Tab-separated table of C-alpha atoms in Angstrom:
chain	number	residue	atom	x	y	z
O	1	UNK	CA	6.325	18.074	26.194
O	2	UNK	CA	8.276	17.253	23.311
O	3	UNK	CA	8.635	17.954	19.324
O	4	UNK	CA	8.548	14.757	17.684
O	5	UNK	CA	8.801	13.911	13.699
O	6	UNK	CA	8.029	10.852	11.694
O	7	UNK	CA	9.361	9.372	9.202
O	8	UNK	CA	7.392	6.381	6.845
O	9	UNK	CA	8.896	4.514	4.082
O	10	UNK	CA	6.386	1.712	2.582
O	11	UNK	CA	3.530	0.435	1.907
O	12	UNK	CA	-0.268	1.606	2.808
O	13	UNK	CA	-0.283	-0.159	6.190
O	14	UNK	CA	3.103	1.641	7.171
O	15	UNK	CA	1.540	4.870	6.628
O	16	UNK	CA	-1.462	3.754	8.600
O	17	UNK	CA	0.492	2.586	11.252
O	18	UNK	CA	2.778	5.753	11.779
O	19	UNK	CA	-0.554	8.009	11.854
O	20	UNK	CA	-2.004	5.664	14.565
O	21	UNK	CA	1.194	6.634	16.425
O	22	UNK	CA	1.475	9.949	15.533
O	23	UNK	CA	-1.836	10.313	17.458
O	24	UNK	CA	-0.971	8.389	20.150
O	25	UNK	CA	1.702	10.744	21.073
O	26	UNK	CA	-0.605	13.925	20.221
O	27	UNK	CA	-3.198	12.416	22.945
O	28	UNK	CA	0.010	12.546	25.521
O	29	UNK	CA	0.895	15.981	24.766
O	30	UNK	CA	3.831	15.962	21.689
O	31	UNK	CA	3.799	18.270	18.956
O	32	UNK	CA	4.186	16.440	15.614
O	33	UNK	CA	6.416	18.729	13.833
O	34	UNK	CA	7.406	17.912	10.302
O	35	UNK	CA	10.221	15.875	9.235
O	36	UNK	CA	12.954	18.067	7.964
O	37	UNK	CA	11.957	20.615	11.099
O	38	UNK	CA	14.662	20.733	14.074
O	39	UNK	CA	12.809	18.323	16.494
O	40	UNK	CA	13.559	16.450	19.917
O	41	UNK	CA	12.902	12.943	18.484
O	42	UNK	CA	12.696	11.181	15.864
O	43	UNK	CA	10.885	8.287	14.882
O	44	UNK	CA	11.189	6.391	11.475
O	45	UNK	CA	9.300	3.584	10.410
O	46	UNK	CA	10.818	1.620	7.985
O	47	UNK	CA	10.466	-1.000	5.189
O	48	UNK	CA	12.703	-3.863	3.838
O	49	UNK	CA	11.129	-5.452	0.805
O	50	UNK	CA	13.934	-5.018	-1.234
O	51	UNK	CA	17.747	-4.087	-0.763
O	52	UNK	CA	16.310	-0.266	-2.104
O	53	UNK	CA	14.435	-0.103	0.736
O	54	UNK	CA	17.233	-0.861	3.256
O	55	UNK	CA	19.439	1.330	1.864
O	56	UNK	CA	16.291	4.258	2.230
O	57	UNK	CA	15.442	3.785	5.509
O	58	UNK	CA	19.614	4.453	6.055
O	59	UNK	CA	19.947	7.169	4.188
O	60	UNK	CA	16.850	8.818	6.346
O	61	UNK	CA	18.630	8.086	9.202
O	62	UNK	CA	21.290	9.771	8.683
O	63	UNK	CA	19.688	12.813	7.456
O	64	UNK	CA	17.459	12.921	10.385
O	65	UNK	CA	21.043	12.632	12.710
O	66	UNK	CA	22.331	15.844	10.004
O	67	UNK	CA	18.813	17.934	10.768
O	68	UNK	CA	17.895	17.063	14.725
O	69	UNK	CA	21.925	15.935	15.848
O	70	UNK	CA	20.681	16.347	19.693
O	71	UNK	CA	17.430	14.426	18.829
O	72	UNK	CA	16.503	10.977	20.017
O	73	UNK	CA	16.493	8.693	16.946
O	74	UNK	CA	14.315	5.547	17.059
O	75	UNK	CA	13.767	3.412	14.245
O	76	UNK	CA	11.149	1.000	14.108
O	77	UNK	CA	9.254	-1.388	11.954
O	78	UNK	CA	10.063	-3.966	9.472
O	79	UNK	CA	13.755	-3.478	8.466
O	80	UNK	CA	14.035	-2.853	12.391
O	81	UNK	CA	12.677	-6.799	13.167
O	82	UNK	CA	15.015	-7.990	10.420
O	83	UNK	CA	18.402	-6.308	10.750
O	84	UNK	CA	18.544	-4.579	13.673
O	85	UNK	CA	22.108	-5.231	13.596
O	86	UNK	CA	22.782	-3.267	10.589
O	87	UNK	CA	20.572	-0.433	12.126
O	88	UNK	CA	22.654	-0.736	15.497
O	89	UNK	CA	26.148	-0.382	13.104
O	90	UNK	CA	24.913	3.352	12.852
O	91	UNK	CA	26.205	5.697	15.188
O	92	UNK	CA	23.529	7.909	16.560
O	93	UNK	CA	20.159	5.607	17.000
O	94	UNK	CA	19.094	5.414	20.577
O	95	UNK	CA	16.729	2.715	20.121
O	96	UNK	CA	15.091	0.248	17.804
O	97	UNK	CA	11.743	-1.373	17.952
O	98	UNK	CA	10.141	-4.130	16.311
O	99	UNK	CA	6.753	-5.069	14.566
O	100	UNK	CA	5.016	-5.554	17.792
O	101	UNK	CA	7.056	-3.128	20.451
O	102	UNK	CA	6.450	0.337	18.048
O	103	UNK	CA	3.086	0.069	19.151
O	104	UNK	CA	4.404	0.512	23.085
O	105	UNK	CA	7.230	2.871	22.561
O	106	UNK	CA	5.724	5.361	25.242
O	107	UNK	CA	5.516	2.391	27.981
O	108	UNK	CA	9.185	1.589	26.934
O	109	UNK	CA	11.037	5.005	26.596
O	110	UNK	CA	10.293	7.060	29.550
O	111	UNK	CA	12.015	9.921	28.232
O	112	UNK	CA	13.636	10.650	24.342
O	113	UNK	CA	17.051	11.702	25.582
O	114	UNK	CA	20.274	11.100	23.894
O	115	UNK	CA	21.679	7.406	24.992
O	116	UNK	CA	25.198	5.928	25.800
O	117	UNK	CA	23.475	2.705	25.228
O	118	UNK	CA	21.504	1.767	22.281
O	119	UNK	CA	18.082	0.153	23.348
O	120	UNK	CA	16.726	-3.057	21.883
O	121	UNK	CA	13.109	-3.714	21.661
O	122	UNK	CA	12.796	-6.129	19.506
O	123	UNK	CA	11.063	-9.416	19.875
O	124	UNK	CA	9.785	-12.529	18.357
O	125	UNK	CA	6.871	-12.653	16.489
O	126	UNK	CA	5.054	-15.983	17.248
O	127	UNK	CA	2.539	-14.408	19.495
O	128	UNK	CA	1.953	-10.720	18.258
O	129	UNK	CA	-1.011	-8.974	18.361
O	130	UNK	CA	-3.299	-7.549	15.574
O	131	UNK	CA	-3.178	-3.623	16.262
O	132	UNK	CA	-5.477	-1.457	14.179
O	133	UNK	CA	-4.908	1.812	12.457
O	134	UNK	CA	-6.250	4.346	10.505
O	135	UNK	CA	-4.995	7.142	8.397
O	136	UNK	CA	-5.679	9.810	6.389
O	137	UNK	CA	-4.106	9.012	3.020
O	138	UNK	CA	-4.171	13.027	1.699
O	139	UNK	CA	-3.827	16.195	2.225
O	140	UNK	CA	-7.343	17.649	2.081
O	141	UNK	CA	-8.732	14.178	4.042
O	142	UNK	CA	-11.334	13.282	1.696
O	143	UNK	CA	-9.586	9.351	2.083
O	144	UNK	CA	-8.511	7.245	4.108
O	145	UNK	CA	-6.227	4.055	4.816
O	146	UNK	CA	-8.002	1.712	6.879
O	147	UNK	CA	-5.567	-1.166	8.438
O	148	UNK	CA	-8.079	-4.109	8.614
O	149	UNK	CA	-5.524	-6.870	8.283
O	150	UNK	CA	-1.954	-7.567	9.311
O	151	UNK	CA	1.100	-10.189	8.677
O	152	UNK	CA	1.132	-12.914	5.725
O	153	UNK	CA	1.092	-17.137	5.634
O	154	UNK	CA	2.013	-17.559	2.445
O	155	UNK	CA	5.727	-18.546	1.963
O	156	UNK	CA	6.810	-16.903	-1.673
O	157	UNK	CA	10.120	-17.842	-1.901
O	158	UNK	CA	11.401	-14.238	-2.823
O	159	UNK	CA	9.253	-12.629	0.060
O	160	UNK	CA	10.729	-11.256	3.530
O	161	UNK	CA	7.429	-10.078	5.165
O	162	UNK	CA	6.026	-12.942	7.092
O	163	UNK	CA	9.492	-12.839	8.950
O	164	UNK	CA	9.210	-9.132	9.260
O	165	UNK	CA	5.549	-9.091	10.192
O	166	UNK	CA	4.497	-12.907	11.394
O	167	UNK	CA	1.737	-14.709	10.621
O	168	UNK	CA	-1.930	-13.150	9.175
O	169	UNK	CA	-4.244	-11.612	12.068
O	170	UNK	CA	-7.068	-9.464	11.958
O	171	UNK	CA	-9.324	-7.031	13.380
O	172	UNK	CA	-12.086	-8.011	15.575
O	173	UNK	CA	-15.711	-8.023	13.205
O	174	UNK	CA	-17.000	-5.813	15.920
O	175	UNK	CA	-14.014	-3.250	16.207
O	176	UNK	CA	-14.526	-3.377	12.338
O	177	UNK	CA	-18.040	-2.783	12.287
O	178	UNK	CA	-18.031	0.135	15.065
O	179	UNK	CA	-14.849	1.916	13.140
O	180	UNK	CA	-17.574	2.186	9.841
O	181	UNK	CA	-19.489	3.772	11.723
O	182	UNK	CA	-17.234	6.175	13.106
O	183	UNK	CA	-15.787	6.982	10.031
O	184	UNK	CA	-19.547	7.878	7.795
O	185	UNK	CA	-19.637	10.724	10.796
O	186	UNK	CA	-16.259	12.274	9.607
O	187	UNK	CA	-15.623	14.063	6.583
O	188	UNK	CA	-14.008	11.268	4.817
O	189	UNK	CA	-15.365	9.756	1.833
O	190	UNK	CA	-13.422	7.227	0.526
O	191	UNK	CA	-12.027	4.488	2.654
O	192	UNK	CA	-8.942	2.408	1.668
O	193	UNK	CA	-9.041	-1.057	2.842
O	194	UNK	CA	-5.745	-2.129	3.463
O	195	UNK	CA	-4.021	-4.933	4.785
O	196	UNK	CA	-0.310	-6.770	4.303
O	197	UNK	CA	-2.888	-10.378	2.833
O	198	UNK	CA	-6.149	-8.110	2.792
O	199	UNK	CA	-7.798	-11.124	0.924
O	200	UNK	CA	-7.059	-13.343	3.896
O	201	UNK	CA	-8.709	-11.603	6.716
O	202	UNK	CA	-10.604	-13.365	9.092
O	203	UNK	CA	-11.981	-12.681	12.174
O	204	UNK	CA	-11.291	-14.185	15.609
O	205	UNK	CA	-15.052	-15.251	15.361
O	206	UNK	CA	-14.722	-16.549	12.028
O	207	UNK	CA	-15.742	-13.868	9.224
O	208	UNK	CA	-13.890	-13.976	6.367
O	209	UNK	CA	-13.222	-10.909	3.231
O	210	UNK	CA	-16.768	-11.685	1.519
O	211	UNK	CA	-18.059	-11.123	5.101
O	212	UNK	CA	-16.121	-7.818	5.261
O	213	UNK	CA	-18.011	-6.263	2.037
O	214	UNK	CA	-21.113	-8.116	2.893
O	215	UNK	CA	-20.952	-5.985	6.105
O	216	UNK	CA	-20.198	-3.205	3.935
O	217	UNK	CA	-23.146	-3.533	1.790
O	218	UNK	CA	-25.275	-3.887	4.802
O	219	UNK	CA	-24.355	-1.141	6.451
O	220	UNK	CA	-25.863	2.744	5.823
O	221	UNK	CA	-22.693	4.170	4.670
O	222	UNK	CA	-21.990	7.402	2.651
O	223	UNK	CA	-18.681	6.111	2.001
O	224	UNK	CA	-16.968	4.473	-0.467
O	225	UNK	CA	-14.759	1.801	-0.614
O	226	UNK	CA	-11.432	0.523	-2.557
O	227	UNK	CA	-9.157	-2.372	-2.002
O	228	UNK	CA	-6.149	-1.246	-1.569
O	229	UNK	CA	-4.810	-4.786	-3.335
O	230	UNK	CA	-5.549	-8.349	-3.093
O	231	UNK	CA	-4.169	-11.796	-4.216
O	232	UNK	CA	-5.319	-13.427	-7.700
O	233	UNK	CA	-6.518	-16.953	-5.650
O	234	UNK	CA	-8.429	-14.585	-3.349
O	235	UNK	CA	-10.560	-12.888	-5.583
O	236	UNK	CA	-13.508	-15.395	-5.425
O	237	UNK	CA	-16.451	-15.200	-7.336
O	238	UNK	CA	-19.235	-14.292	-4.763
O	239	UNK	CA	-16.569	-11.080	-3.929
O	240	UNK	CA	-16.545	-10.261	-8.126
O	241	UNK	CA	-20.142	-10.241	-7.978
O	242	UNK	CA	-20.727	-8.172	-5.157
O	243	UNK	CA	-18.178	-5.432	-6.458
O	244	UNK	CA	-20.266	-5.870	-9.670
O	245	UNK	CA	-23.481	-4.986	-8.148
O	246	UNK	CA	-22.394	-2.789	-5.681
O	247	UNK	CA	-22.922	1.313	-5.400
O	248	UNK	CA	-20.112	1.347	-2.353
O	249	UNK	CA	-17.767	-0.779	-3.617
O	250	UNK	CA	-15.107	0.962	-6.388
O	251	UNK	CA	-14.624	-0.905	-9.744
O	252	UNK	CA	-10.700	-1.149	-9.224
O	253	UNK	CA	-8.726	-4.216	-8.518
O	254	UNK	CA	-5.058	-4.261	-8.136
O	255	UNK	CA	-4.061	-7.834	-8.449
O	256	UNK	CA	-0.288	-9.204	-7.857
O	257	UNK	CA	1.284	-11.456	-10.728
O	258	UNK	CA	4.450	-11.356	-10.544
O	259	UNK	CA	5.801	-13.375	-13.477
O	260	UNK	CA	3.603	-14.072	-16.661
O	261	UNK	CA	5.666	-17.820	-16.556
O	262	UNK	CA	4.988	-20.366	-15.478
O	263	UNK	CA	7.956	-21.770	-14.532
O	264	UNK	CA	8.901	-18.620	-12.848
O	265	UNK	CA	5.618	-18.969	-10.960
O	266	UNK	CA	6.155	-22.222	-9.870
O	267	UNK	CA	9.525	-21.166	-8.155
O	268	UNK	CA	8.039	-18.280	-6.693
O	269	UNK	CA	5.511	-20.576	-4.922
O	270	UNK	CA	2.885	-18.216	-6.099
O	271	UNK	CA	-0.669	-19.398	-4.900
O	272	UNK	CA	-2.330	-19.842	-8.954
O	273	UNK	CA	-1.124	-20.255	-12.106
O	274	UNK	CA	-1.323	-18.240	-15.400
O	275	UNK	CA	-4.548	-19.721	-16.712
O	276	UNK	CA	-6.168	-18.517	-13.308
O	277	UNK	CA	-4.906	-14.838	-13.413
O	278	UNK	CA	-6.034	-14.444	-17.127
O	279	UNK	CA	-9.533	-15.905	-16.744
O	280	UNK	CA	-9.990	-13.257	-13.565
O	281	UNK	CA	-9.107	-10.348	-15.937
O	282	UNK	CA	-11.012	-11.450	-18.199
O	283	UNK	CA	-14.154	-12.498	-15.494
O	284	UNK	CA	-13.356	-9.549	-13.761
O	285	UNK	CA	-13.784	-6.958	-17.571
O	286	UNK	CA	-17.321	-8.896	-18.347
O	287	UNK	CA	-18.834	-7.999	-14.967
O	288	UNK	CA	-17.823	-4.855	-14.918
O	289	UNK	CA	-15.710	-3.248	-18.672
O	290	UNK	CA	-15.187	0.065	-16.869
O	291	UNK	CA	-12.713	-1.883	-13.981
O	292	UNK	CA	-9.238	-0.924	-13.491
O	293	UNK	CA	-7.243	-3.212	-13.199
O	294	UNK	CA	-3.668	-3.107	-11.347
O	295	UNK	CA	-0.568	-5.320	-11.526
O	296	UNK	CA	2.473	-5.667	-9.422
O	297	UNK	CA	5.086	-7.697	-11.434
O	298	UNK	CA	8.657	-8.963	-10.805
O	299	UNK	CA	11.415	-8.591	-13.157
O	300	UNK	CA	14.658	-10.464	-13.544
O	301	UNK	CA	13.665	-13.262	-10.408
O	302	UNK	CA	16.782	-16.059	-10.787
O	303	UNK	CA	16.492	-18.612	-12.991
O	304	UNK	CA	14.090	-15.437	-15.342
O	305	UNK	CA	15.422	-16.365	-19.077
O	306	UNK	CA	14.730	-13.846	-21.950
O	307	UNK	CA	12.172	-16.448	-23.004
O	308	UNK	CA	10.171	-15.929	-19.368
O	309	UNK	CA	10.451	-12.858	-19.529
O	310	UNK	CA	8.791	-12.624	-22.984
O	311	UNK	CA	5.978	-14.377	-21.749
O	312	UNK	CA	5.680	-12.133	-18.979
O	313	UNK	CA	5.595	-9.240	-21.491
O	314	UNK	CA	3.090	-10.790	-24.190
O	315	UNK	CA	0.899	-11.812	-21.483
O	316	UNK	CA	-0.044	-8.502	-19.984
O	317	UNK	CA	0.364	-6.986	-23.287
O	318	UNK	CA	-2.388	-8.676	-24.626
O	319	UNK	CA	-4.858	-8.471	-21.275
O	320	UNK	CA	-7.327	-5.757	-20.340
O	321	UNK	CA	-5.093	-4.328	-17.398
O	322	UNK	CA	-5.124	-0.644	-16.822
O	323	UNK	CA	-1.538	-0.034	-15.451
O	324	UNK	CA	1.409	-1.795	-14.162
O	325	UNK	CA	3.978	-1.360	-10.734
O	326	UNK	CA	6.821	-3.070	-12.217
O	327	UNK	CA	9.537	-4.374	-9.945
O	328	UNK	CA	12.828	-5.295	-9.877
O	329	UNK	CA	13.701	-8.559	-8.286
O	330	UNK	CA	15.912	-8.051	-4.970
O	331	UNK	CA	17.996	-10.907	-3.425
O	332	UNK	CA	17.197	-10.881	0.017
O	333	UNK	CA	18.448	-13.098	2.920
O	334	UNK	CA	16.815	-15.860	4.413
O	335	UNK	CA	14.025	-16.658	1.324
O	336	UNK	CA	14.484	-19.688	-0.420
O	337	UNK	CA	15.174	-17.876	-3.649
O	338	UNK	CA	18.320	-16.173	-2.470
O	339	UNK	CA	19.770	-19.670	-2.287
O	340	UNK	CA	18.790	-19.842	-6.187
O	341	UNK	CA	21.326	-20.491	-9.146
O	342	UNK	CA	21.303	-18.378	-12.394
O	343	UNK	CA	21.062	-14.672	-11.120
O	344	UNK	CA	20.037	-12.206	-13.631
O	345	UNK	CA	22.339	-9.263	-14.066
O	346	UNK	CA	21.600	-6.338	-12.652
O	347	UNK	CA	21.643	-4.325	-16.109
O	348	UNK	CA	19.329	-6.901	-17.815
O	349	UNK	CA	16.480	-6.970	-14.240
O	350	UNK	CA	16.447	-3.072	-14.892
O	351	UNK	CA	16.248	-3.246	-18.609
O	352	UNK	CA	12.995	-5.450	-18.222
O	353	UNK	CA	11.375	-3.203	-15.170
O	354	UNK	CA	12.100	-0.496	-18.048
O	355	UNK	CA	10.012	-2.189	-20.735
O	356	UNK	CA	7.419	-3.418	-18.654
O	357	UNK	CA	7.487	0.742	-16.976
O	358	UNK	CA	7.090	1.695	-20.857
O	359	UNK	CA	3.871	-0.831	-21.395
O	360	UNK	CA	2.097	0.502	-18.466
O	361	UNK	CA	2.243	3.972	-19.553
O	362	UNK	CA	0.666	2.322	-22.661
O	363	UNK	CA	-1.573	0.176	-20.887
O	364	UNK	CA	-2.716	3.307	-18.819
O	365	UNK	CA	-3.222	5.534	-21.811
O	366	UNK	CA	-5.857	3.183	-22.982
O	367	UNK	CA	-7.441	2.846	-20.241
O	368	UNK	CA	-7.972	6.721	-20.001
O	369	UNK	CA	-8.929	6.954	-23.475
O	370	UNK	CA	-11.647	4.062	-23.123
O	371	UNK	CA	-12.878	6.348	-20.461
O	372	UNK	CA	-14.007	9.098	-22.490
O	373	UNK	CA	-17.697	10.497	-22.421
O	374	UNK	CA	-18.272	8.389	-19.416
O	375	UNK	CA	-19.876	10.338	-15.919
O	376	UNK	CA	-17.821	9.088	-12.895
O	377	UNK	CA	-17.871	10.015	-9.530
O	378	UNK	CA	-14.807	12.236	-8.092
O	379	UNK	CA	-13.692	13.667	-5.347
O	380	UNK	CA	-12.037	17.308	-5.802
O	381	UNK	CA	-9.070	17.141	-3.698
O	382	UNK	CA	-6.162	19.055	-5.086
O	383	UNK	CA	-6.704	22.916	-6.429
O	384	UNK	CA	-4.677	24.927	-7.952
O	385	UNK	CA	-5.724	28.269	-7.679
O	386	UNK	CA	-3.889	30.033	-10.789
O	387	UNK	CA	-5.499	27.764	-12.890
O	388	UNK	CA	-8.787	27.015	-11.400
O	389	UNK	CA	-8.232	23.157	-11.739
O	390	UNK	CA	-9.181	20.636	-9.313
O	391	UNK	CA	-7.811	17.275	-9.410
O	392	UNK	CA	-9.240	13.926	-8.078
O	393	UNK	CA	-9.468	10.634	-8.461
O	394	UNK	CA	-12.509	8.529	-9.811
O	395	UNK	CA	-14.341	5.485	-8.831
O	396	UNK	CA	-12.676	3.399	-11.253
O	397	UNK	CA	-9.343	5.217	-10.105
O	398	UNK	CA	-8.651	7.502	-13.345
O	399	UNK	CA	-6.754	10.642	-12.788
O	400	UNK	CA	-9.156	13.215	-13.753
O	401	UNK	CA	-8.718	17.269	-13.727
O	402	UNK	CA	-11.192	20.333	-14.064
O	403	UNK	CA	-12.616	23.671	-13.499
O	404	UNK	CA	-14.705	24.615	-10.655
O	405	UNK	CA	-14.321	27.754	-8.723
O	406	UNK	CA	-17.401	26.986	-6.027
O	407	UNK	CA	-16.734	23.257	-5.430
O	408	UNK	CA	-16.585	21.907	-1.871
O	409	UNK	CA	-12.943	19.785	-1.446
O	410	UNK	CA	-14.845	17.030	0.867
O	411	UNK	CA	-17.920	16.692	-1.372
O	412	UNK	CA	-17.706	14.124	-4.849
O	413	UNK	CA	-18.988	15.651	-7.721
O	414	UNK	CA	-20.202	14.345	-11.029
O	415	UNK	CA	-17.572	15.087	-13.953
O	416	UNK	CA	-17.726	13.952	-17.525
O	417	UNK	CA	-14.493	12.868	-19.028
O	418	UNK	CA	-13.683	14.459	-22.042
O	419	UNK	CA	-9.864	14.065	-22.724
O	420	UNK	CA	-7.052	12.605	-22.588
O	421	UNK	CA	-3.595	14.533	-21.638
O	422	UNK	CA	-0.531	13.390	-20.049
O	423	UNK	CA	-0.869	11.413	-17.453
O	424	UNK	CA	-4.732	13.108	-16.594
O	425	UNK	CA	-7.795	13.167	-18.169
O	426	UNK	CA	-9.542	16.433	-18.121
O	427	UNK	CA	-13.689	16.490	-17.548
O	428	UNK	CA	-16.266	19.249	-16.633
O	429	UNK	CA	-18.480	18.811	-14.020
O	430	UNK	CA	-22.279	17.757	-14.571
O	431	UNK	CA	-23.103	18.140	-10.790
């Protein structure tokens, strides 16, 4: 049997994916051994949203040749289905696998030696599979990452994943239902659901999202549930009011804009415009004033004038959000918007992500001071034993520390927030 290490770079469904492997090679005997560790093989799952993320998932490559240089290197996911070629250019990798062959890398390798010949795995995505995973998201496994959703429709003219991933699938309503269930007998507590165009799921047999938290509701669950992010158009109003009125369901929305102009928006091909995404936040504070709110933005997208920016700026300045991910706009080949005139330059796309960085800090700050003297649930999950601190997130996803010496890591308690400090609020516990 073999040592093998992992390596992830991206999003929530990458990590859920590489655990789902990780175990499938633990069930045939491997020892996971930790990346950085001398192992046999190695097997890194990569990402290729931006040009960044390329250049990562090289880097890690090459380290992994400098730490294991007898190991068997495979590389697999996303920036494998795009550019395999530029992952072949590297001297070292034995194989590469796409979005549908990582899940079969056992039935395809039958052993992780060192190759004279680099093998190819990779394959068109017009008839892939949806393949399930699950993950725990942290250390002491009070949460977890639950992959309910894969692959994207929508054709955003700056976007590389439905290429990378194909076209939206999901999990069967009955695999769904039955992998509840298994998870309120483990010691998690807060499940994650995740998905590449969560808000699009639907079932072979039909169910749709609203089905998904109606199942939720329905079911008798100790858990707790956050989505992991979801698209503005998706948000519909029976799903508002059911996260209104719900005791499962976490207050916390992370919502994708991507340009406060509309013009911009327009040659994104985003799915709404900017009247819709205000009137949300502002549907979405009424129901429920103690909701976080999360926004991914793009910076310095061709054609972005200092005017479009500005209204990009005022717009979430003067909105109820709670934080921002700010991102800077990377050409990449074979979206529509790479063919685009009027490039930004580089130092002025960084000097917006900057701004916009420096108003979510604000944004944040708020948030955590509006929070003050309210009880929220929270899971203790990190301790720090010369202090006596636990940390742990709340419902409403505030960062919240404080003292308890007796306090069980996989069992929420009831804290009252009581300041503000950093990038934490600190409470004491009620319960």
């Amino acid at each position: 049997m073999l040592k093998i290490s992992f390596y992830n770079i991206g999003c929530k469904v990458n990590f859920a994916e590489m655990s789902e492997l990780q175990e499938q090679f633990e069930k045939l005997g491997h020892t996971i051994t930790p990346f950085g560790e001398v192992s046999d093989a190695v097997l890194i799952n990569t990402c290729t949203v931006t040009r960044e993320a390329d250049a990562d998932c090289r880097k890690i490559i090459r380290r992994a040749q400098r730490i294991s240089p007898e190991a068997f290197i495979g590389v697999m996911g996303c920036y494998a289905q795009l550019r395999s070629d530029e992952i072949s250019a590297i001297e070292g990798v034995d194989a590469i696998f796409g979005n549908e062959e990582k899940f079969h890398i056992p039935e395809l390798i039958g052993n992780f030696q060192k190759r004279n010949q680099l093998g190819l795995y990779v394959g068109k995505l017009e008839h892939i599979e949806f393949h399930g995973a699950c993950s725990s998201d942290n250390a002491n496994h009070t949460r977890v990452v639950l992959k309910i959703q894969d692959g994207c429709d929508y054709v955003c003219t700056y976007c590389t994943i439905p290429a990378a991933r194909g076209g939206s699938r999901s999990m069967k309503f009955d695999d769904l239902r039955n992998k509840l269930l298994e998870l309120n007998n483990t010691a998690f507590y807060e499940i994650i659901l995740s998905g590449v165009n969560l808000g699009e799921y639907k079932a072979p047999t039909g169910e749709n999202f609203t089905d998904v938290i109606k199942l939720i509701e329905s079911l008798d669950l100790k858990l707790r549930f956050r989505i992991s992010s979801i698209e503005p158009n998706l948000v519909k109003p029976e799903i508002l009011d059911m996260v209104t009125h719900s005791k499962k369901m976490c207050p916390h929305f992370h919502i994708p804009l991507q340009s406060g102009s509309p013009d911009i928006l327009r040659l994104m091909k985003r799915r709404y415009n900017v009247d819709t995404f205000i009137n949300l936040v502002h549907n979405i504070k009424e129901k429920i004033p103690d909701c976080c709110i999360g926004v991914d933005v793009i910076t310095g997208f061709p054609g972005e004038t200092d005017a479009h920016f500005q209204e990009t700026y005022n717009l979430l300045d003067s909105l109820p959000v709670s934080y921002l991910h700010a991102f800077t706009y990377s050409k990449r080949d074979g979206t529509a918007a790479s063919e685009y005139p009027n490039e930004v330059p580089h130092p002025i796309k960084k000097e917006r992500t900057h701004q916009l960085r420096l108003l979510s800090e604000i944004k944040k700050k708020e948030f955590y001071l509006s929070q003050i003297g309210n009880t929220k649930t929270v899971i203790p999950e990190e301790y720090d034993e010369s202090t006596g601190m636990w940390q742990g997130w709340t419902e409403n996803y505030v960062r919240v520390a404080f003292k308890g010496n007796n306090l069980n890591g996989n069992i929420p308690c009831q804290i009252k927030i009581v300041s503000v400090e950093n990038n934490t609020t600190n409470g004491i516990v009620i319960l």
